[in-house]
């Protein structure tokens, strides 16, 4: 499967190394923006809500604080693809194994599913899986559901824009353990706004 081109800048590197890495990756991928992600090893309550995309010139100022906090910085080419969350449950006493796929289309991020309280647009679920003796499922064994609730897509976009306003507009490259709009920039949510 295709993967994003990315580079890892380990803690202890300078802002100059970060800037050089950003420019080299941007030139190699033919883009003017890059996505910032971060890894702190064993994560605690305080973590960096990554996945935001910024112009290459802003990368050092937005990510230097992460290096200073002892976190690795991961720069990746931007994406606007299908987001899929996969959950695999092993069998237990009186409980069969299962596989669940939740998907959101372009303009969303996997964090919208995991932390953004945004319901998936499509869910595919498969029951009675024996992970020790796996057999490919038949199409009729999948349970496919779509979110066709009236106003559902508008509500999903509204939540996505709220998350962008509180986490992306105010992203200064620092750890955060709060949720909400306190200290955030003023913003307005327009029904016709694009989330891509």
mmCIF file of C-alpha atoms in Angstrom:
data_model
loop_
_atom_site.group_PDB
_atom_site.id
_atom_site.type_symbol
_atom_site.label_atom_id
_atom_site.label_comp_id
_atom_site.label_asym_id
_atom_site.label_seq_id
_atom_site.Cartn_x
_atom_site.Cartn_y
_atom_site.Cartn_z
ATOM 1 C CA UNK A 1 0.000 0.000 0.000
ATOM 2 C CA UNK A 2 1.244 3.538 -0.631
ATOM 3 C CA UNK A 3 2.704 5.402 2.328
ATOM 4 C CA UNK A 4 3.479 9.064 2.924
ATOM 5 C CA UNK A 5 7.025 10.300 2.409
ATOM 6 C CA UNK A 6 8.290 11.501 5.772
ATOM 7 C CA UNK A 7 11.378 12.241 7.826
ATOM 8 C CA UNK A 8 12.168 11.871 11.529
ATOM 9 C CA UNK A 9 14.045 14.546 13.483
ATOM 10 C CA UNK A 10 15.120 13.161 16.842
ATOM 11 C CA UNK A 11 15.220 15.207 20.066
ATOM 12 C CA UNK A 12 18.418 17.163 20.518
ATOM 13 C CA UNK A 13 18.586 18.429 16.941
ATOM 14 C CA UNK A 14 18.572 22.155 16.290
ATOM 15 C CA UNK A 15 15.984 24.365 14.621
ATOM 16 C CA UNK A 16 18.435 24.631 11.711
ATOM 17 C CA UNK A 17 18.341 20.834 11.227
ATOM 18 C CA UNK A 18 14.564 20.996 11.397
ATOM 19 C CA UNK A 19 14.465 23.732 8.756
ATOM 20 C CA UNK A 20 16.868 21.863 6.460
ATOM 21 C CA UNK A 21 14.853 18.642 6.801
ATOM 22 C CA UNK A 22 11.617 20.481 6.007
ATOM 23 C CA UNK A 23 13.039 22.111 2.878
ATOM 24 C CA UNK A 24 14.625 18.863 1.615
ATOM 25 C CA UNK A 25 11.409 16.878 2.142
ATOM 26 C CA UNK A 26 9.285 19.608 0.540
ATOM 27 C CA UNK A 27 11.589 19.724 -2.501
ATOM 28 C CA UNK A 28 11.584 15.917 -2.799
ATOM 29 C CA UNK A 29 7.778 15.715 -2.669
ATOM 30 C CA UNK A 30 7.080 18.860 -4.701
ATOM 31 C CA UNK A 31 4.993 20.536 -2.014
ATOM 32 C CA UNK A 32 5.008 23.855 -0.197
ATOM 33 C CA UNK A 33 3.364 22.514 2.971
ATOM 34 C CA UNK A 34 4.181 19.667 5.355
ATOM 35 C CA UNK A 35 2.300 17.840 8.080
ATOM 36 C CA UNK A 36 3.765 17.857 11.607
ATOM 37 C CA UNK A 37 3.423 14.826 13.840
ATOM 38 C CA UNK A 38 5.348 14.037 16.987
ATOM 39 C CA UNK A 39 6.346 11.087 19.148
ATOM 40 C CA UNK A 40 7.284 11.269 22.798
ATOM 41 C CA UNK A 41 8.027 7.590 23.351
ATOM 42 C CA UNK A 42 5.762 6.613 26.209
ATOM 43 C CA UNK A 43 2.934 9.128 25.945
ATOM 44 C CA UNK A 44 1.441 10.812 28.997
ATOM 45 C CA UNK A 45 -1.657 12.941 29.479
ATOM 46 C CA UNK A 46 0.247 15.847 27.960
ATOM 47 C CA UNK A 47 0.797 15.174 24.273
ATOM 48 C CA UNK A 48 1.014 16.992 20.990
ATOM 49 C CA UNK A 49 -2.149 16.835 18.889
ATOM 50 C CA UNK A 50 -0.366 16.438 15.575
ATOM 51 C CA UNK A 51 -1.500 15.937 12.019
ATOM 52 C CA UNK A 52 -1.737 19.627 11.152
ATOM 53 C CA UNK A 53 -0.279 20.946 7.891
ATOM 54 C CA UNK A 54 1.681 24.199 7.653
ATOM 55 C CA UNK A 55 3.765 26.112 5.083
ATOM 56 C CA UNK A 56 7.408 24.965 5.034
ATOM 57 C CA UNK A 57 8.616 28.365 6.325
ATOM 58 C CA UNK A 58 6.518 27.920 9.502
ATOM 59 C CA UNK A 59 7.772 24.414 10.326
ATOM 60 C CA UNK A 60 10.804 25.458 12.463
ATOM 61 C CA UNK A 61 8.835 27.890 14.634
ATOM 62 C CA UNK A 62 5.966 25.410 15.072
ATOM 63 C CA UNK A 63 8.073 22.313 15.780
ATOM 64 C CA UNK A 64 11.191 23.553 17.625
ATOM 65 C CA UNK A 65 9.297 23.515 20.926
ATOM 66 C CA UNK A 66 8.586 19.818 20.448
ATOM 67 C CA UNK A 67 12.302 19.052 20.124
ATOM 68 C CA UNK A 68 12.970 21.187 23.209
ATOM 69 C CA UNK A 69 10.353 19.137 25.103
ATOM 70 C CA UNK A 70 12.340 15.978 24.278
ATOM 71 C CA UNK A 71 9.961 14.776 21.570
ATOM 72 C CA UNK A 72 10.810 13.524 18.097
ATOM 73 C CA UNK A 73 9.316 15.497 15.207
ATOM 74 C CA UNK A 74 7.908 13.650 12.213
ATOM 75 C CA UNK A 75 7.432 15.688 9.050
ATOM 76 C CA UNK A 76 5.279 14.156 6.318
ATOM 77 C CA UNK A 77 3.927 15.199 2.973
ATOM 78 C CA UNK A 78 0.391 16.550 3.307
ATOM 79 C CA UNK A 79 -2.510 14.266 2.592
ATOM 80 C CA UNK A 80 -6.167 14.587 1.820
ATOM 81 C CA UNK A 81 -7.071 10.949 1.498
ATOM 82 C CA UNK A 82 -9.531 8.501 2.974
ATOM 83 C CA UNK A 83 -9.041 8.100 6.743
ATOM 84 C CA UNK A 84 -9.643 4.607 8.121
ATOM 85 C CA UNK A 85 -9.518 3.431 11.728
ATOM 86 C CA UNK A 86 -9.117 -0.335 12.201
ATOM 87 C CA UNK A 87 -10.108 -2.218 15.360
ATOM 88 C CA UNK A 88 -9.336 -5.920 15.768
ATOM 89 C CA UNK A 89 -10.835 -7.775 18.740
ATOM 90 C CA UNK A 90 -9.465 -11.198 19.600
ATOM 91 C CA UNK A 91 -11.940 -13.866 20.706
ATOM 92 C CA UNK A 92 -12.590 -14.279 24.432
ATOM 93 C CA UNK A 93 -14.858 -16.398 26.608
ATOM 94 C CA UNK A 94 -18.335 -16.276 25.041
ATOM 95 C CA UNK A 95 -17.150 -13.522 22.685
ATOM 96 C CA UNK A 96 -16.168 -14.092 19.043
ATOM 97 C CA UNK A 97 -13.366 -12.190 17.377
ATOM 98 C CA UNK A 98 -14.307 -9.209 15.230
ATOM 99 C CA UNK A 99 -12.940 -6.601 12.878
ATOM 100 C CA UNK A 100 -14.315 -3.065 12.574
ATOM 101 C CA UNK A 101 -13.331 -0.439 9.997
ATOM 102 C CA UNK A 102 -14.496 3.165 10.429
ATOM 103 C CA UNK A 103 -13.904 5.627 7.592
ATOM 104 C CA UNK A 104 -14.052 9.347 6.914
ATOM 105 C CA UNK A 105 -13.465 10.871 3.489
ATOM 106 C CA UNK A 106 -10.992 13.577 2.422
ATOM 107 C CA UNK A 107 -10.790 16.634 4.654
ATOM 108 C CA UNK A 108 -10.793 14.642 7.897
ATOM 109 C CA UNK A 109 -8.021 13.167 10.023
ATOM 110 C CA UNK A 110 -7.840 9.916 11.982
ATOM 111 C CA UNK A 111 -7.813 12.019 15.171
ATOM 112 C CA UNK A 112 -11.347 13.092 14.270
ATOM 113 C CA UNK A 113 -12.374 9.472 14.854
ATOM 114 C CA UNK A 114 -10.160 8.785 17.878
ATOM 115 C CA UNK A 115 -10.361 12.078 19.793
ATOM 116 C CA UNK A 116 -12.619 14.400 17.815
ATOM 117 C CA UNK A 117 -15.927 12.719 18.683
ATOM 118 C CA UNK A 118 -16.828 12.765 14.999
ATOM 119 C CA UNK A 119 -18.881 9.762 13.864
ATOM 120 C CA UNK A 120 -17.594 7.846 10.832
ATOM 121 C CA UNK A 121 -19.273 8.273 7.476
ATOM 122 C CA UNK A 122 -19.028 4.531 6.812
ATOM 123 C CA UNK A 123 -18.546 1.547 9.144
ATOM 124 C CA UNK A 124 -17.740 -2.003 8.042
ATOM 125 C CA UNK A 125 -17.991 -4.736 10.694
ATOM 126 C CA UNK A 126 -17.145 -8.435 10.532
ATOM 127 C CA UNK A 127 -18.033 -10.902 13.319
ATOM 128 C CA UNK A 128 -16.946 -14.446 14.185
ATOM 129 C CA UNK A 129 -13.300 -14.137 13.200
ATOM 130 C CA UNK A 130 -10.841 -16.756 14.400
ATOM 131 C CA UNK A 131 -7.565 -14.847 14.284
ATOM 132 C CA UNK A 132 -5.583 -18.069 14.884
ATOM 133 C CA UNK A 133 -7.129 -19.766 11.806
ATOM 134 C CA UNK A 134 -8.013 -16.812 9.635
ATOM 135 C CA UNK A 135 -10.044 -17.317 6.463
ATOM 136 C CA UNK A 136 -10.803 -14.458 4.037
ATOM 137 C CA UNK A 137 -14.384 -13.280 4.632
ATOM 138 C CA UNK A 138 -17.131 -13.455 2.038
ATOM 139 C CA UNK A 139 -18.822 -10.219 0.996
ATOM 140 C CA UNK A 140 -22.148 -11.268 2.545
ATOM 141 C CA UNK A 141 -20.485 -11.599 5.986
ATOM 142 C CA UNK A 142 -19.689 -7.882 6.181
ATOM 143 C CA UNK A 143 -22.140 -5.560 7.940
ATOM 144 C CA UNK A 144 -21.848 -2.174 6.170
ATOM 145 C CA UNK A 145 -23.515 0.931 7.563
ATOM 146 C CA UNK A 146 -23.422 4.545 6.496
ATOM 147 C CA UNK A 147 -24.303 7.641 8.490
ATOM 148 C CA UNK A 148 -27.360 8.944 6.625
ATOM 149 C CA UNK A 149 -28.772 10.923 9.539
ATOM 150 C CA UNK A 150 -30.470 14.170 8.355
ATOM 151 C CA UNK A 151 -27.983 16.974 8.921
ATOM 152 C CA UNK A 152 -25.293 14.434 9.828
ATOM 153 C CA UNK A 153 -22.685 15.667 7.369
ATOM 154 C CA UNK A 154 -23.228 19.310 8.361
ATOM 155 C CA UNK A 155 -22.835 18.366 12.042
ATOM 156 C CA UNK A 156 -19.677 16.374 11.213
ATOM 157 C CA UNK A 157 -18.167 19.327 9.327
ATOM 158 C CA UNK A 158 -19.124 21.701 12.154
ATOM 159 C CA UNK A 159 -17.286 19.500 14.683
ATOM 160 C CA UNK A 160 -14.285 19.225 12.350
ATOM 161 C CA UNK A 161 -14.110 23.008 11.979
ATOM 162 C CA UNK A 162 -14.407 23.455 15.753
ATOM 163 C CA UNK A 163 -11.512 21.038 16.239
ATOM 164 C CA UNK A 164 -9.456 22.875 13.640
ATOM 165 C CA UNK A 165 -10.191 26.201 15.315
ATOM 166 C CA UNK A 166 -9.157 25.027 18.773
ATOM 167 C CA UNK A 167 -6.183 22.847 17.836
ATOM 168 C CA UNK A 168 -4.788 24.026 14.497
ATOM 169 C CA UNK A 169 -5.180 27.801 14.578
ATOM 170 C CA UNK A 170 -3.661 27.864 18.059
ATOM 171 C CA UNK A 171 -0.968 25.227 17.343
ATOM 172 C CA UNK A 172 2.291 26.639 18.658
ATOM 173 C CA UNK A 173 4.199 23.344 18.683
ATOM 174 C CA UNK A 174 3.749 22.745 22.384
ATOM 175 C CA UNK A 175 2.283 20.000 24.497
ATOM 176 C CA UNK A 176 -1.323 20.313 25.538
ATOM 177 C CA UNK A 177 -3.447 18.530 28.101
ATOM 178 C CA UNK A 178 -6.559 20.648 27.735
ATOM 179 C CA UNK A 179 -9.614 20.342 25.566
ATOM 180 C CA UNK A 180 -11.769 23.283 24.571
ATOM 181 C CA UNK A 181 -11.536 26.760 23.133
ATOM 182 C CA UNK A 182 -10.014 28.600 26.082
ATOM 183 C CA UNK A 183 -7.218 30.827 24.847
ATOM 184 C CA UNK A 184 -8.075 30.062 21.229
ATOM 185 C CA UNK A 185 -8.475 32.531 18.425
ATOM 186 C CA UNK A 186 -11.880 33.882 17.540
ATOM 187 C CA UNK A 187 -13.442 32.060 14.626
ATOM 188 C CA UNK A 188 -16.714 31.629 12.854
ATOM 189 C CA UNK A 189 -18.107 28.458 11.360
ATOM 190 C CA UNK A 190 -19.636 28.833 7.947
ATOM 191 C CA UNK A 191 -21.979 26.069 6.746
ATOM 192 C CA UNK A 192 -20.467 26.100 3.285
ATOM 193 C CA UNK A 193 -16.834 26.063 4.447
ATOM 194 C CA UNK A 194 -14.608 23.378 2.981
ATOM 195 C CA UNK A 195 -12.782 21.041 5.361
ATOM 196 C CA UNK A 196 -10.138 19.939 2.881
#
